[in-house]
């Protein structure tokens, strides 16, 4: 299954996907697209001879025109799955609708808790005893799409946002490639009723 990965930064989740592909996962990353030219993830792609493109949002007057060009760029690769991996842009409903059921995101919290940014500090401030990461299908609702899988970690005494983020990130690198693998195998899909199916669980 052809996969396009969208990034904005380090690309550690991209790296986890590349590693999974090399271990034989039934998907092939055909392109990496970043909205930022300085994203280290672009270097990760280049090291693995994966086409790496930058579509900067500067020069675009509105979100819709950026998303239209992004969609054209993505569709040039005809992916069966679009992976958002640390992609820090809010997407228009039209863009999301075009990829409905074949676009995944990972968010560093146990959704529906802590949608949005600074999730680790917010979890600490809220006195959470556990925290984690969530893989979900992308819908127009920010960090609100149907859940596919989650990883839970304990919040430890002495944790700060950095130590908690690092523990969560390590789990992201496990569950995200697993979810992509399920989708590529045809075991995971988003039902017409908006509820995910895994292995025909419904
Ligand atoms: C991380 O905070 C991760 O939780 C979220 O995006 C950030 C960067 O991820 N998904 P990556 O290292 O660029 O994949």
Coordinates of C-alpha atoms and ligand atoms in Angstrom, one line a residue:
X1 CA 0.0 0.0 0.0
X2 CA 1.4 3.4 -1.0
X3 CA 1.7 5.8 1.9
X4 CA 2.4 9.5 2.0
X5 CA 3.7 10.9 5.3
X6 CA 3.2 14.6 6.3
X7 CA 5.6 16.1 8.8
X8 CA 6.6 19.4 10.2
X9 CA 9.5 18.6 12.5
X10 CA 11.8 15.9 13.8
X11 CA 10.0 13.0 12.1
X12 CA 10.6 10.4 14.8
X13 CA 7.2 8.9 13.9
X14 CA 8.3 9.0 10.3
X15 CA 11.4 7.1 11.3
X16 CA 9.3 4.5 13.1
X17 CA 7.3 4.0 9.9
X18 CA 10.4 3.7 7.8
X19 CA 11.8 1.1 10.2
X20 CA 8.6 -0.8 10.1
X21 CA 8.6 -0.8 6.3
X22 CA 12.2 -2.2 6.4
X23 CA 11.0 -4.9 8.7
X24 CA 8.5 -6.0 6.2
X25 CA 5.3 -4.0 6.9
X26 CA 2.9 -4.2 3.9
X27 CA 3.2 -0.6 3.0
X28 CA 5.6 1.6 1.1
X29 CA 6.3 5.2 2.0
X30 CA 6.3 6.8 -1.5
X31 CA 6.7 10.4 -0.4
X32 CA 7.3 12.7 2.6
X33 CA 5.9 16.2 2.5
X34 CA 6.7 18.9 5.0
X35 CA 5.3 22.4 5.5
X36 CA 8.6 23.5 6.9
X37 CA 11.9 23.4 5.0
X38 CA 13.9 22.9 8.2
X39 CA 12.1 19.7 9.3
X40 CA 14.7 17.1 10.2
X41 CA 12.3 14.5 9.0
X42 CA 13.1 15.6 5.4
X43 CA 16.7 14.4 6.1
X44 CA 15.4 11.1 7.3
X45 CA 13.5 10.6 4.1
X46 CA 16.5 11.6 1.9
X47 CA 18.7 9.1 3.8
X48 CA 16.2 6.4 2.7
X49 CA 15.9 7.7 -0.9
X50 CA 12.2 8.6 -0.2
X51 CA 11.0 11.6 -2.3
X52 CA 11.0 14.5 0.2
X53 CA 9.0 17.7 -0.7
X54 CA 8.4 21.0 1.0
X55 CA 5.2 22.9 0.6
X56 CA 5.7 26.0 2.6
X57 CA 2.6 27.8 3.8
X58 CA 4.3 31.2 3.3
X59 CA 3.0 32.7 0.1
X60 CA -0.5 31.4 0.7
X61 CA -3.1 33.9 1.6
X62 CA -5.6 31.4 3.0
X63 CA -5.8 27.8 4.3
X64 CA -8.0 26.6 1.4
X65 CA -5.5 27.5 -1.3
X66 CA -2.7 25.8 0.6
X67 CA -4.7 22.7 1.2
X68 CA -5.7 22.6 -2.5
X69 CA -2.0 22.5 -3.5
X70 CA -1.2 20.1 -0.8
X71 CA -3.9 17.7 -2.0
X72 CA -2.7 18.0 -5.6
X73 CA 0.9 17.2 -4.4
X74 CA -0.3 14.2 -2.4
X75 CA -2.6 12.8 -5.1
X76 CA 0.3 12.9 -7.5
X77 CA 1.6 9.9 -5.5
X78 CA -1.8 8.2 -5.4
X79 CA -1.5 7.0 -1.8
X80 CA -3.9 4.5 -0.3
X81 CA -3.1 6.0 3.1
X82 CA -2.0 9.5 4.3
X83 CA -0.2 9.6 7.6
X84 CA 0.0 12.8 9.7
X85 CA 3.2 12.5 11.8
X86 CA 3.9 15.6 13.8
X87 CA 2.2 17.6 11.1
X88 CA 1.4 20.9 12.7
X89 CA -1.3 22.4 10.5
X90 CA -5.0 22.5 10.9
X91 CA -6.6 21.1 7.8
X92 CA -9.8 22.4 6.1
X93 CA -12.9 20.2 6.2
X94 CA -12.8 19.9 2.4
X95 CA -9.2 18.5 2.5
X96 CA -10.1 16.1 5.3
X97 CA -13.3 14.9 3.5
X98 CA -11.2 14.0 0.4
X99 CA -9.1 11.6 2.5
X100 CA -11.9 10.4 4.8
X101 CA -11.2 6.9 6.0
X102 CA -7.7 6.9 4.7
X103 CA -5.9 9.5 6.8
X104 CA -4.5 8.8 10.2
X105 CA -3.0 11.1 12.9
X106 CA -1.3 10.4 16.2
X107 CA -1.9 12.8 19.1
X108 CA 0.1 12.7 22.4
X109 CA -2.7 12.3 24.8
X110 CA -5.4 9.8 25.8
X111 CA -8.1 11.3 23.7
X112 CA -10.6 12.7 24.2
X113 CA -8.6 14.2 27.0
X114 CA -6.2 17.1 26.2
X115 CA -7.0 17.9 22.5
X116 CA -4.7 20.6 21.1
X117 CA -1.2 21.5 22.2
X118 CA 1.1 21.2 25.3
X119 CA -0.6 18.0 26.2
X120 CA 2.1 16.7 28.6
X121 CA 2.2 19.8 30.7
X122 CA -1.6 19.9 30.8
X123 CA -1.7 16.3 32.0
X124 CA 0.8 17.0 34.7
X125 CA -1.1 20.2 35.8
X126 CA -4.3 18.2 35.9
X127 CA -2.6 15.6 38.2
X128 CA -3.2 12.7 35.9
X129 CA -1.9 9.4 37.1
X130 CA -1.7 8.1 33.5
X131 CA -1.2 9.6 30.1
X132 CA -0.4 8.4 26.6
X133 CA -0.9 8.6 22.9
X134 CA -3.9 8.0 20.5
X135 CA -4.0 7.0 16.8
X136 CA -7.2 8.2 15.2
X137 CA -8.8 8.6 11.8
X138 CA -8.7 12.3 10.8
X139 CA -12.0 14.1 10.6
X140 CA -12.8 17.8 10.4
X141 CA -12.8 17.9 14.3
X142 CA -9.3 18.7 15.5
X143 CA -7.9 15.7 17.3
X144 CA -11.4 14.4 17.4
X145 CA -11.6 11.6 14.9
X146 CA -12.6 8.0 15.7
X147 CA -10.0 6.3 17.8
X148 CA -8.0 3.4 16.3
X149 CA -5.6 2.5 19.2
X150 CA -4.0 4.0 22.3
X151 CA -0.9 3.5 24.4
X152 CA -1.0 4.3 28.1
X153 CA 2.0 5.3 30.3
X154 CA 2.1 6.0 34.0
X155 CA 2.9 9.5 35.1
X156 CA 5.8 9.0 37.5
X157 CA 6.7 11.1 40.5
X158 CA 9.2 13.7 39.4
X159 CA 8.0 13.7 35.8
X160 CA 8.1 16.9 34.0
X161 CA 6.8 17.7 30.5
X162 CA 10.0 16.6 28.9
X163 CA 10.4 13.2 30.6
X164 CA 6.7 12.5 30.1
X165 CA 6.8 13.5 26.5
X166 CA 9.8 11.2 25.9
X167 CA 8.0 8.2 27.5
X168 CA 4.9 8.9 25.4
X169 CA 6.9 9.3 22.2
X170 CA 8.5 5.9 22.6
X171 CA 5.0 4.4 22.7
X172 CA 3.9 6.4 19.7
X173 CA 6.7 4.7 17.7
X174 CA 5.1 1.3 18.6
X175 CA 1.4 1.9 18.1
X176 CA 1.6 4.1 15.0
X177 CA 3.4 1.7 12.7
X178 CA 1.1 -1.1 14.1
X179 CA -2.0 0.9 13.1
X180 CA -0.6 1.6 9.6
X181 CA 0.2 -2.1 9.3
X182 CA -3.4 -3.0 10.2
X183 CA -4.7 -0.6 7.6
X184 CA -2.3 -1.8 4.9
X185 CA -3.4 -5.4 5.6
X186 CA -7.1 -4.3 5.1
X187 CA -7.8 -5.3 8.8
X188 CA -8.6 -1.7 9.8
X189 CA -11.0 0.6 8.1
X190 CA -13.5 3.4 8.9
X191 CA -17.0 2.2 8.6
X192 CA -19.7 4.2 6.8
X193 CA -21.2 4.9 10.2
X194 CA -17.9 6.6 11.2
X195 CA -16.9 3.9 13.5
X196 CA -13.6 2.1 12.9
X197 CA -13.6 -1.7 12.2
X198 CA -10.6 -3.8 13.2
X199 CA -10.6 -7.5 12.0
X200 CA -14.3 -7.3 11.4
X201 CA -14.8 -6.6 15.1
X202 CA -18.3 -5.2 14.1
Ligands
LIG1 C1 5.4 14.7 19.0 O1 5.0 15.5 20.1 C2 4.4 13.7 18.8 O2 3.7 13.4 20.0 C3 3.4 14.3 17.9 O3 4.2 15.2 17.1 C4 5.4 15.6 17.8 C5 6.6 15.3 16.9 O4 6.6 14.1 16.4 N1 2.8 13.3 17.1 P1 7.8 13.6 15.4 O5 9.0 13.3 16.2 O6 8.0 14.8 14.4 O7 7.2 12.4 14.7

